[in-house]
Tab-separated table of C-alpha atoms in Angstrom:
chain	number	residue	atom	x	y	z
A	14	UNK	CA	35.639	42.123	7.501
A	15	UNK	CA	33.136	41.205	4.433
A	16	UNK	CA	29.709	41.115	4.634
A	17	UNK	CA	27.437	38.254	4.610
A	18	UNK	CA	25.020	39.178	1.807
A	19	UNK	CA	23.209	35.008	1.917
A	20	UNK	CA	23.980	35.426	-2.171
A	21	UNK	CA	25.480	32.042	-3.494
A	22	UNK	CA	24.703	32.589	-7.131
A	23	UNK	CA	23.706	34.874	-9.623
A	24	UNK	CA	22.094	34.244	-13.220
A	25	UNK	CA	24.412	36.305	-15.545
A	26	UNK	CA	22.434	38.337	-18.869
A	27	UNK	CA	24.069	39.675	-21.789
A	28	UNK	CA	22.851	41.510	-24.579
A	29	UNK	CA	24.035	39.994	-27.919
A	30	UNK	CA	25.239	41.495	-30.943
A	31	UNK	CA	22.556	43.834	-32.528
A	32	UNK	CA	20.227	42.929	-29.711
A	33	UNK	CA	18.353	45.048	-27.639
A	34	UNK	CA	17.388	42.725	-25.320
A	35	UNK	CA	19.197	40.370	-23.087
A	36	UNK	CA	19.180	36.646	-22.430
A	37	UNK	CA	20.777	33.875	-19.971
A	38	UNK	CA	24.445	33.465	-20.830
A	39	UNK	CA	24.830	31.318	-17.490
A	40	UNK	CA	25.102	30.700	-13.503
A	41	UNK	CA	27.949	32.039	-11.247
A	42	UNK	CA	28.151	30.081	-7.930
A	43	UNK	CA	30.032	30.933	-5.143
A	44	UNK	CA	32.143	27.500	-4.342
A	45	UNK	CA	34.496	28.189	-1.118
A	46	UNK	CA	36.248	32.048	-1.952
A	47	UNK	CA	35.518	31.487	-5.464
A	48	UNK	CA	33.271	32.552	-7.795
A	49	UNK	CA	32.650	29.538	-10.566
A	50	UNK	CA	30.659	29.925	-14.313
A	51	UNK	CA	28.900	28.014	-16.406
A	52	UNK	CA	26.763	28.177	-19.736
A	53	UNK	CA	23.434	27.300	-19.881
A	54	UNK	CA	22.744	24.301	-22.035
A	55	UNK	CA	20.160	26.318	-23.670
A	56	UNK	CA	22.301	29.182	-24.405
A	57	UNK	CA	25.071	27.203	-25.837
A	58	UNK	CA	21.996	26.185	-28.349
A	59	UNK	CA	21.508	29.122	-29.695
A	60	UNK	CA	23.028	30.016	-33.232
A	61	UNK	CA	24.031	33.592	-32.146
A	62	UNK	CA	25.805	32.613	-28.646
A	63	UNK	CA	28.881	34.230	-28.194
A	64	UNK	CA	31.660	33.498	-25.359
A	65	UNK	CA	31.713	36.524	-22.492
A	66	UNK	CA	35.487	36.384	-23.871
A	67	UNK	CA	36.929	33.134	-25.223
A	68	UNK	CA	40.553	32.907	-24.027
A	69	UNK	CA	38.698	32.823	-20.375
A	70	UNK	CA	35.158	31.679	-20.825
A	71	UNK	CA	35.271	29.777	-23.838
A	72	UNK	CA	31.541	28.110	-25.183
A	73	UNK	CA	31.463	25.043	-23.474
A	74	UNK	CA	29.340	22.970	-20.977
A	75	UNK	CA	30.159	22.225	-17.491
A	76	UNK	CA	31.949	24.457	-14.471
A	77	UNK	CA	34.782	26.690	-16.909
A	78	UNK	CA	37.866	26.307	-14.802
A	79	UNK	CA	39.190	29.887	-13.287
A	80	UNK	CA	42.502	31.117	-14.789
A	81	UNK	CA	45.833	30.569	-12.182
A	82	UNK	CA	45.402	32.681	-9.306
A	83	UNK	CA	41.843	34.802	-9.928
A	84	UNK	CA	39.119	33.783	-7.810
A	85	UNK	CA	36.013	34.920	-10.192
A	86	UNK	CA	36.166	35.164	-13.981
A	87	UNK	CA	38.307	38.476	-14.782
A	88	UNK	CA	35.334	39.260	-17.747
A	89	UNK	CA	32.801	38.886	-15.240
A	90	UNK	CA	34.907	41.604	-12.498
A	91	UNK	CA	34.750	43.772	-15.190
A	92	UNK	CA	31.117	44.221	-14.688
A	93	UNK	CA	31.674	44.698	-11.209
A	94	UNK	CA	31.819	48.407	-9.340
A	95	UNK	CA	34.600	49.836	-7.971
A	96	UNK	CA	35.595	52.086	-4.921
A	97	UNK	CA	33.187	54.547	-5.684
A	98	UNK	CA	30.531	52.136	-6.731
A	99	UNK	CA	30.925	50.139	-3.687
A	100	UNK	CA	30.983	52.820	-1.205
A	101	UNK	CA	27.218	54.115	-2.668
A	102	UNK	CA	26.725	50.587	-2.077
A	103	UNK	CA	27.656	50.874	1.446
A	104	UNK	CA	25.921	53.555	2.104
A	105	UNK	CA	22.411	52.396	0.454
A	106	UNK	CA	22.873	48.756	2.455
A	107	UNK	CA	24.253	49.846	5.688
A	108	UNK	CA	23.208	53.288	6.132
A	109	UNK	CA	25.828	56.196	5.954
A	110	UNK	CA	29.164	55.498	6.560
A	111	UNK	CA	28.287	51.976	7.189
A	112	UNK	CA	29.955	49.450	9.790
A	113	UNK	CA	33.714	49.969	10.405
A	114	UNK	CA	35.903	47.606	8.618
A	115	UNK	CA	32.805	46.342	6.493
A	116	UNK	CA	33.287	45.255	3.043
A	117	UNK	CA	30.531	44.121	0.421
A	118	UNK	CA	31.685	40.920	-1.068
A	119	UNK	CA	31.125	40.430	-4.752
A	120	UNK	CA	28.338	38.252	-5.674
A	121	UNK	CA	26.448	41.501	-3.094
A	122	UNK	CA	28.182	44.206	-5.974
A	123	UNK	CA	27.208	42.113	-8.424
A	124	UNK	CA	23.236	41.714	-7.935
A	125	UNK	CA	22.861	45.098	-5.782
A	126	UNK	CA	24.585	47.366	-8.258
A	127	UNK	CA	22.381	49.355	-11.087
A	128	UNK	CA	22.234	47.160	-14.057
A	129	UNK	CA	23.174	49.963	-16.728
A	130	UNK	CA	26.902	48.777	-16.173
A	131	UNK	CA	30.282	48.986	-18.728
A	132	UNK	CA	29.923	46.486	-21.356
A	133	UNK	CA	27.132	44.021	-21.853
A	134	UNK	CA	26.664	42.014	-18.765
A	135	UNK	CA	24.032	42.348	-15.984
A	136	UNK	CA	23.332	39.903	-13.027
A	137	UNK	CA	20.132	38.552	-11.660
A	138	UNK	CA	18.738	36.179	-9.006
A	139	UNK	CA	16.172	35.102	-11.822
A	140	UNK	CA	17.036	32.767	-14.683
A	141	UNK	CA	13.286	33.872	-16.557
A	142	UNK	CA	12.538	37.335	-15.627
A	143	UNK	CA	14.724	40.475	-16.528
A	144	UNK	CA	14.650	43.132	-13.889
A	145	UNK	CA	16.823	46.037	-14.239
A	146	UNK	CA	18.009	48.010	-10.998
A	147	UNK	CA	18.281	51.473	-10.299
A	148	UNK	CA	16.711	53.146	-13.172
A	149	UNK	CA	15.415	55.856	-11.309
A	150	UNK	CA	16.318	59.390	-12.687
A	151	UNK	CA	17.478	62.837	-11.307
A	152	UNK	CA	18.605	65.710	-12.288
A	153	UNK	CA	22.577	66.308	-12.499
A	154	UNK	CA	22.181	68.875	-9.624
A	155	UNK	CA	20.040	66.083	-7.513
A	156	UNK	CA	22.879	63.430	-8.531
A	157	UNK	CA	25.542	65.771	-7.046
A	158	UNK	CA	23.781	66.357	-3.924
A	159	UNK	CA	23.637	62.858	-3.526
A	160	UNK	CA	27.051	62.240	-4.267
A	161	UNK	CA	28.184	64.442	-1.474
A	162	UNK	CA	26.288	62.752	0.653
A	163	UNK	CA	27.744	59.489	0.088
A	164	UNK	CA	31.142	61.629	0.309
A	165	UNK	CA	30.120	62.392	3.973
A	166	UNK	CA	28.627	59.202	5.130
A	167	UNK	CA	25.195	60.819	5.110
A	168	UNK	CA	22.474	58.138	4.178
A	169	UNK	CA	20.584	58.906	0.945
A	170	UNK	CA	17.408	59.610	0.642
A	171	UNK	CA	15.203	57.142	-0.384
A	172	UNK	CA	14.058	59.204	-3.540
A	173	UNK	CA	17.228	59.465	-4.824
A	174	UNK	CA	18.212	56.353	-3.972
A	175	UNK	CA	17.774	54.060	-6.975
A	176	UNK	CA	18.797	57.524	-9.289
A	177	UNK	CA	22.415	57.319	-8.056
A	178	UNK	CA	22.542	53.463	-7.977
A	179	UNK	CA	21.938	53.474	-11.014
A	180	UNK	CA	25.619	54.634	-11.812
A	181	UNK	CA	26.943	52.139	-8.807
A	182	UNK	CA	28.721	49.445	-11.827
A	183	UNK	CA	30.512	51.908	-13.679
A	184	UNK	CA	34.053	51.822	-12.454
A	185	UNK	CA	36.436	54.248	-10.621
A	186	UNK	CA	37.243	56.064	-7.379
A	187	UNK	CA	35.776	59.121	-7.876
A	188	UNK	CA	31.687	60.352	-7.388
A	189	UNK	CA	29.914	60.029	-10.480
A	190	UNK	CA	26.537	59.089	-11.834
A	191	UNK	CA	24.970	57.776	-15.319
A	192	UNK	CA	23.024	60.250	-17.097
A	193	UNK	CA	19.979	59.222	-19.554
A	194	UNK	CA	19.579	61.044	-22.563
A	195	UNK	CA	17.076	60.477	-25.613
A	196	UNK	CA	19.483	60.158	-28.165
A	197	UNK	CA	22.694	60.316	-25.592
A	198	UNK	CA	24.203	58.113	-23.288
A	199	UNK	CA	26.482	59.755	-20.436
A	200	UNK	CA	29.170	59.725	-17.312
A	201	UNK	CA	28.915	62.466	-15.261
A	202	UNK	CA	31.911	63.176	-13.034
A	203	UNK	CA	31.844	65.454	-10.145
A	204	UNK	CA	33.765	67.725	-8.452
A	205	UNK	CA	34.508	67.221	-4.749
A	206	UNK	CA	35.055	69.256	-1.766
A	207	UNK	CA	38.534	67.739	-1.042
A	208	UNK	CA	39.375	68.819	-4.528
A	209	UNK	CA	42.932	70.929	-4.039
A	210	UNK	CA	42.516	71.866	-8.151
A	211	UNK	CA	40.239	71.744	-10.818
A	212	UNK	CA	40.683	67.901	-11.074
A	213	UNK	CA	37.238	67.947	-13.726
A	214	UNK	CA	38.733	70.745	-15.883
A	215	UNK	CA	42.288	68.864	-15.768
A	216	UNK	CA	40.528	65.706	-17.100
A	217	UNK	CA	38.733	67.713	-19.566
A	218	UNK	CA	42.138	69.051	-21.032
A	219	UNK	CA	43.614	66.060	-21.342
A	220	UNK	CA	40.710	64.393	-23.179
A	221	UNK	CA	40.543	67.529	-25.440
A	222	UNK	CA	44.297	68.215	-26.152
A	223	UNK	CA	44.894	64.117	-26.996
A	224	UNK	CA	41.934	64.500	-29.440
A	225	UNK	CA	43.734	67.384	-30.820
A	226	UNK	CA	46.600	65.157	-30.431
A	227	UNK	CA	44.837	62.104	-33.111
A	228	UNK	CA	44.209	59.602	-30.412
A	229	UNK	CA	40.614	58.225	-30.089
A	230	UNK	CA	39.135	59.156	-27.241
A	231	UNK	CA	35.820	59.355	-25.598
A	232	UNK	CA	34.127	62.477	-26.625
A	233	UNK	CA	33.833	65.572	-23.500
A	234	UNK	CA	32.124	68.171	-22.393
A	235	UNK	CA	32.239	71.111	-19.177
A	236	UNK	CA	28.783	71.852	-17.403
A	237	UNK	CA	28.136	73.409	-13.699
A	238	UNK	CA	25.794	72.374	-11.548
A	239	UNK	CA	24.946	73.810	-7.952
A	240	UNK	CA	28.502	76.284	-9.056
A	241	UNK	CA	30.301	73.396	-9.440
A	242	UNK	CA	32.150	71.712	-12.524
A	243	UNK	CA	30.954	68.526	-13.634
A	244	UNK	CA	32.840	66.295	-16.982
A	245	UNK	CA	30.287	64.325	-19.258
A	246	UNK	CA	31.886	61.344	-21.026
A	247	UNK	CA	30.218	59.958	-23.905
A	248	UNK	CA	29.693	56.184	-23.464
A	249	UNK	CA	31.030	54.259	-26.148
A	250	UNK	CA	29.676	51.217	-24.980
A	251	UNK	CA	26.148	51.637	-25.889
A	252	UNK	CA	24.992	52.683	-29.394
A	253	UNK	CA	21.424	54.082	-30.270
A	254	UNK	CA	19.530	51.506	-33.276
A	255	UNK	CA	16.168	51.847	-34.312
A	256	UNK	CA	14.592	49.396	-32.182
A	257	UNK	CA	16.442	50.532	-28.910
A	258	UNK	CA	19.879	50.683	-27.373
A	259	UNK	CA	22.676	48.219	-27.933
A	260	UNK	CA	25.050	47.264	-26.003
A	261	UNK	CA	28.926	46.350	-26.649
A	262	UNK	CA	30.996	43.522	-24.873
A	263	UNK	CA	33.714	44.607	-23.618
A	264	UNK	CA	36.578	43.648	-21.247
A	265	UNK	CA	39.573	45.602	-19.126
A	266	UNK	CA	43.316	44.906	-20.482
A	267	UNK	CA	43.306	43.277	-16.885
A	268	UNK	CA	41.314	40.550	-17.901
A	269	UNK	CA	43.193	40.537	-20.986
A	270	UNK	CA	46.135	39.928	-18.854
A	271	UNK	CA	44.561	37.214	-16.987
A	272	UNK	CA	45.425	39.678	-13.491
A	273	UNK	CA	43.424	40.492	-10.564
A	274	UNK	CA	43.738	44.042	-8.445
A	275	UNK	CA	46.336	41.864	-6.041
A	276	UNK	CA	48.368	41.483	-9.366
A	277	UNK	CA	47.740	44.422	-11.729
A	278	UNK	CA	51.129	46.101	-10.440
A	279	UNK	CA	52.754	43.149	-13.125
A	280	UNK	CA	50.874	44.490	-16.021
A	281	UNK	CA	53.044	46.182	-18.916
A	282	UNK	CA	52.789	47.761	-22.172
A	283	UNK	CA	54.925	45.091	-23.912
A	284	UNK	CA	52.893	42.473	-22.907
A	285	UNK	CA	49.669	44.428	-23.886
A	286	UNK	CA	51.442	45.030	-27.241
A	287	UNK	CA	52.096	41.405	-27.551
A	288	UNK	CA	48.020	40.363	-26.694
A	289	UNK	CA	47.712	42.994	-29.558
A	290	UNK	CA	49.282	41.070	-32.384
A	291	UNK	CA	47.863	38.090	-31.416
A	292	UNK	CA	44.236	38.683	-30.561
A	293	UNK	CA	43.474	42.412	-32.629
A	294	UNK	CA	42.036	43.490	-35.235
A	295	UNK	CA	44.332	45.591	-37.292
A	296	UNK	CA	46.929	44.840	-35.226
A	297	UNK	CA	49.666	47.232	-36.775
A	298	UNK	CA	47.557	50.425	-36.450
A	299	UNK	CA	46.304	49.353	-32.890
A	300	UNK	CA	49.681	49.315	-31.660
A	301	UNK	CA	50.284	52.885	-33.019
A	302	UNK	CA	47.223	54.329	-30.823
A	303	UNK	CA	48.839	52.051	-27.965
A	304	UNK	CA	51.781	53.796	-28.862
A	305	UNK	CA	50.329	57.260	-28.888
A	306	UNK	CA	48.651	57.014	-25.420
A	307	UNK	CA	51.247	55.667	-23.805
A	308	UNK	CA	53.588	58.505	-24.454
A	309	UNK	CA	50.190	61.269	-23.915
A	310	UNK	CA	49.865	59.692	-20.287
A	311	UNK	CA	53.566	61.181	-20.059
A	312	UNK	CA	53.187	64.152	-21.583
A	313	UNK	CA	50.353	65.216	-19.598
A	314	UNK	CA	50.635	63.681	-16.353
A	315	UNK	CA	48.301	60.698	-16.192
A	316	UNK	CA	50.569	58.082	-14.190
A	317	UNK	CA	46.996	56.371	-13.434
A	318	UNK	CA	46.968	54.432	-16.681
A	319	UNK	CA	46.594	51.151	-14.771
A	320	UNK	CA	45.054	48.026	-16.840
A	321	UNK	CA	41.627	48.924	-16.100
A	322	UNK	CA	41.848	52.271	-17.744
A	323	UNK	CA	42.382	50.715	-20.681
A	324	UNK	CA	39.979	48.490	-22.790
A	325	UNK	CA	38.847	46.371	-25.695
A	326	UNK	CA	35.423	45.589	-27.442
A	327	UNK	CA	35.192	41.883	-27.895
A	328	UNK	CA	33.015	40.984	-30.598
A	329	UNK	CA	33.188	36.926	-30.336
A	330	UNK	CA	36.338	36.423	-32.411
A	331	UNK	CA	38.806	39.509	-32.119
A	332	UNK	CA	39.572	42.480	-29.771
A	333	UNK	CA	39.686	46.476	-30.817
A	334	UNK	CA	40.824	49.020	-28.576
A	335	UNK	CA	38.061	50.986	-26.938
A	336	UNK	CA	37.973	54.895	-27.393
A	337	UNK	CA	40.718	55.874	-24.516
A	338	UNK	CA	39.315	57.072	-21.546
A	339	UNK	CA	40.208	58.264	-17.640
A	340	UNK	CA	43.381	60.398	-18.857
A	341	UNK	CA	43.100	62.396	-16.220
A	342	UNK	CA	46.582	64.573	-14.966
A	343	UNK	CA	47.488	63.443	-11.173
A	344	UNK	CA	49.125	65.468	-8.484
A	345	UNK	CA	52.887	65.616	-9.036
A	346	UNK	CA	55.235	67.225	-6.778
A	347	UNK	CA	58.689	66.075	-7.345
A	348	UNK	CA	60.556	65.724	-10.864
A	349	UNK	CA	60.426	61.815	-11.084
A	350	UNK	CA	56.877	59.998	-11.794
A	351	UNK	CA	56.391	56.732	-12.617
A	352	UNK	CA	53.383	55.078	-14.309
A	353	UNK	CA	50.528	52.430	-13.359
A	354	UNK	CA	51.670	49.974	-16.215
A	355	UNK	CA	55.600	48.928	-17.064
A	356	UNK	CA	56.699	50.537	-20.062
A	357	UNK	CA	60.072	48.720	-21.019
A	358	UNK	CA	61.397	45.685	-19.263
A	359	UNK	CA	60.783	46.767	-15.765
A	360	UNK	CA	60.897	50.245	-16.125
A	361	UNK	CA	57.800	51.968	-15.687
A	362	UNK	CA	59.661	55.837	-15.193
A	363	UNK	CA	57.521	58.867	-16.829
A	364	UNK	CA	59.933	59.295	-19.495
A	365	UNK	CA	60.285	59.737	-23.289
A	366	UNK	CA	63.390	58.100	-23.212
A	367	UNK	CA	62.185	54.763	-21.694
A	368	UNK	CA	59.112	55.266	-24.417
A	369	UNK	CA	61.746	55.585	-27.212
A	370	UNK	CA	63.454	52.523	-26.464
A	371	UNK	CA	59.917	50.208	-25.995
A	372	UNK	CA	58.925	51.553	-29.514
A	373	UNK	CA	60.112	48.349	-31.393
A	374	UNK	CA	57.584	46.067	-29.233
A	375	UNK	CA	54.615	48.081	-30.820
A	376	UNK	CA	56.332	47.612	-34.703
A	377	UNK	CA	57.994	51.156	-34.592
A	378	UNK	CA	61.208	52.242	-35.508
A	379	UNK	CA	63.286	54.856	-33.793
A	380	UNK	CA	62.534	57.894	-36.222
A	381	UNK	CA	58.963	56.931	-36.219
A	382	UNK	CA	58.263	57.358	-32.610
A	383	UNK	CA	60.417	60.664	-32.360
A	384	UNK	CA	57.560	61.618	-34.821
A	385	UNK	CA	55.157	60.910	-33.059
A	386	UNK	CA	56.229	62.086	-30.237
A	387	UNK	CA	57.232	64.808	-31.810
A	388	UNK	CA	53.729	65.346	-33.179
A	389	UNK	CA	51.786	64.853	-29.440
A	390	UNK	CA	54.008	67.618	-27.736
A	391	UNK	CA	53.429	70.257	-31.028
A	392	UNK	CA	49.618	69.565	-30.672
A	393	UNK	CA	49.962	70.449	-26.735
A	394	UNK	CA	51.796	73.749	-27.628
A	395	UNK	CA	49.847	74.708	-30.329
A	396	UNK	CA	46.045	74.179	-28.826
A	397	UNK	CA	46.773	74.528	-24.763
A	398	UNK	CA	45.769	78.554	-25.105
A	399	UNK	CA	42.469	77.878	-26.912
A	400	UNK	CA	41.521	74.409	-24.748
A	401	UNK	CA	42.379	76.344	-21.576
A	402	UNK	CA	39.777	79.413	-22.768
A	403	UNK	CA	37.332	76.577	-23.917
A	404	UNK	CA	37.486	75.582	-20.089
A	405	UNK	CA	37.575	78.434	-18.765
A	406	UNK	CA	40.234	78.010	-17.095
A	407	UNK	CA	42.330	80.313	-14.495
A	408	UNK	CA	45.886	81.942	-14.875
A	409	UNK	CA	46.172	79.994	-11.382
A	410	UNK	CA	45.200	76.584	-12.723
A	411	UNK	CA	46.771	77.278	-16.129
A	412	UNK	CA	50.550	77.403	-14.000
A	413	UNK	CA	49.655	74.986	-11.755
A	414	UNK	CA	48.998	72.932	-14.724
A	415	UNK	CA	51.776	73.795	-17.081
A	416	UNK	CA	55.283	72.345	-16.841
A	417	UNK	CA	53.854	70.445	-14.016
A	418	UNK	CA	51.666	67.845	-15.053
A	419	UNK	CA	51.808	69.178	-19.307
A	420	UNK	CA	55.063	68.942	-20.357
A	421	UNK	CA	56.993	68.729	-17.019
A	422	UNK	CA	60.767	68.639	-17.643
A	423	UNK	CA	61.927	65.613	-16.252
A	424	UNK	CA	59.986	63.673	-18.702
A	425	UNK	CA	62.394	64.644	-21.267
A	426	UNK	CA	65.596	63.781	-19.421
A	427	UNK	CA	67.695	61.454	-21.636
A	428	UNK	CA	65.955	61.971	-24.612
A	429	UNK	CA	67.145	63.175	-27.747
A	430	UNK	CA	67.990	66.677	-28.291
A	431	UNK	CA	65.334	67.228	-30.246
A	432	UNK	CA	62.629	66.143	-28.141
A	433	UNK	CA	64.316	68.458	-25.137
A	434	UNK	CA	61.769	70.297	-22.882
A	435	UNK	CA	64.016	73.482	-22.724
A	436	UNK	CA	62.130	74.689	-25.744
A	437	UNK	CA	58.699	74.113	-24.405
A	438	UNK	CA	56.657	77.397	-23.272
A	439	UNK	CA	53.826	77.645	-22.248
């Protein structure tokens, strides 16, 4: 069941390029199940316009027809919350755990969540007046007692209320919050009491050891708050200039696959790879970081590497890859694994092997991946003692961890000798 929020339309904002400030890019209207956009004739005046993201909302007047099969503009989902978003949502609208079988329906997310929100949208029911939501502020020990309040269908209280919002359109399924620093801008993650492991310190590794391992990716810390661990990601969507904060368009490979959610189990690597060389800057040495993170998803045990946990800035002509983010291990139990995105054909297995033979789609040869894969597995070896004692992490954790999710054997089965897991200690 969705709810009836009365919303029909929304005015959608975007800060430009090297502004600090936003303006009216348009109006979304909710026609039957979809959601339709257009530009505003005085928008597509202005010299510095630029297209949410051309290949689906290219500068033009009248109603911009939806790609096959989406029912709102992918670019504009992207600015959207998700699970975890939503159910603050829920609980902030309806009170606690809310009314069973009740769903918000978009254009609701939209103009209810916080307006601090990935990339460089925001939504409003006013074409002239700019009111951001949820800017209230909190400590990170006030955010997580919130959070666990959402987490047991408590409603919040009304102090806190528009603090957490505030993080309600950053995406994900698990509790977080935005945090507002002078000079910093940041994702908290918390910990949760269903946790069965240190999921925040297995994030952390990862994040660490592929930074160690020369991928870009978002930069990490460890704090505690009420004895619990909590991750703060950098945001590499905002950037601090002397006359304020900008902020950077961006969009989801999703959208860059033209897919919905319903769809998103058709998304691959190849065809990412391929978008790449058509639509990137510096195509050759974007493909190589593809590359990279593919195979680190293996090696450490992030199979949750779906299309929305990856990302590109979009900067009115050409795409680069975003700083990588959510590589976060996942529970693993058996030897086989398979990942979020196809890696080869339609084999998505958690394999070097199956890696090894997609290299030629991202423009390298066979001795060149073994390299680098090569390279990624050394880097784990080499720093896992000091990243685990930069953690703080527990001989318990550190085998639950090792040759589990890092470097579990089966990823190595038909691969070349030389890239065997038999010599792999922890």
């Amino acid at each position: 069941m969705t709810s009836k929020s009365g919303y029909r339309e929304a005015y959608v904002w975007i800060w430009l390029p090297q502004e600090t400030e936003p303006v009216v890019a348009g109006l979304l209207t909710q026609v039957g199940k979809q959601l339709r956009f257009n530009y505003g004739q005085s928008y597509l005046r202005r010299e510095n316009a630029i297209s949410i993201y051309a290949p689906e909302l290219p500068l033009q007047g009248g109603d911009v027809p939806l790609l096959e099969g989406l029912s709102m503009p992918g670019c504009i989902r992207d600015g959207s919350p998700d699970a975890w978003g939503r159910r603050v949502l829920m609980n902030q609208l309806l009170g606690g755990m809310g009314v069973s079988g009740m769903e918000l329906d978009e254009m609701t997310c939209l103009l209810e969540s916080g307006s601090d929100r990935i990339g460089a949208l925001d939504f409003q029911r006013s074409a002239t007046e700019y009111i951001p939501r949820g800017n209230g502020q909190a400590s990170v020990e006030e955010l997580m007692q919130s959070a666990e309040r959402v987490e047991k269908g408590i409603p919040l209280q009304p102090d806190l209320d528009k603090a957490l919002r505030h993080g309600t359109s950053i995406g994900g399924a698990r509790p977080k919050a935005l945090i507002q620093a002078e000079d910093r801008r940041l994702i908290a993650k918390f910990s949760t009491g269903n946790d069965l492991y240190s999921v925040v310190k297995a994030e952390f590794l990862a994040m660490r050891l592929a930074r160690l391992a020369g991928l870009r990716v978002a930069a990490v810390e460890l704090a505690m708050a009420l004895g619990k661990d909590v991750l703060l990601i950098e945001r590499f969507d905002r950037e601090k200039a002397a006359q304020g904060w900008l902020r950077k368009p961006m969009v989801s490979a999703l959208t860059l696959f033209g897919l919905d959610e319903m769809m998103a189990m058709y998304a691959s690597y190849e065809e990412l790879a391929e978008i790449i060389r058509h639509r990137f800057a510096d195509p050759v040495e974007t493909l190589r970081e593809l590359y990279g993170r593919m195979v680190f998803n293996i090696l450490c045990g992030n199979t949750d590497d779906h299309a929305r946990n990856h990302a590109a800035f979009w900067d009115r002509r050409r795409l680069s890859l975003t700083p990588a983010y959510d590589i976060c291990p996942q529970p693993r139990t058996g030897n086989e694994a398979s990942q979020a995105m196809l890696i080869h054909g339609n084999n998505r297995m958690s394999q070097l092997a199956v890696c090894l033979k997609a290299a030629p789609n991202f423009l390298l040869d066979g001795d060149e991946a073994k390299r680098l894969i090569e390279g990624q597995v050394g880097a784990i070896r080499e720093n896992w003692g000091e990243v685990c004692e930069e953690a703080e992490l527990t001989e318990v954790d550190r085998e639950f961890f090792w040759g589990r999710q890092f470097l579990n054997p089966s990823i190595f089965y038909g691969a070349p000798a030389g890239l065997s897991g038999h010599s792999i200690g922890g």
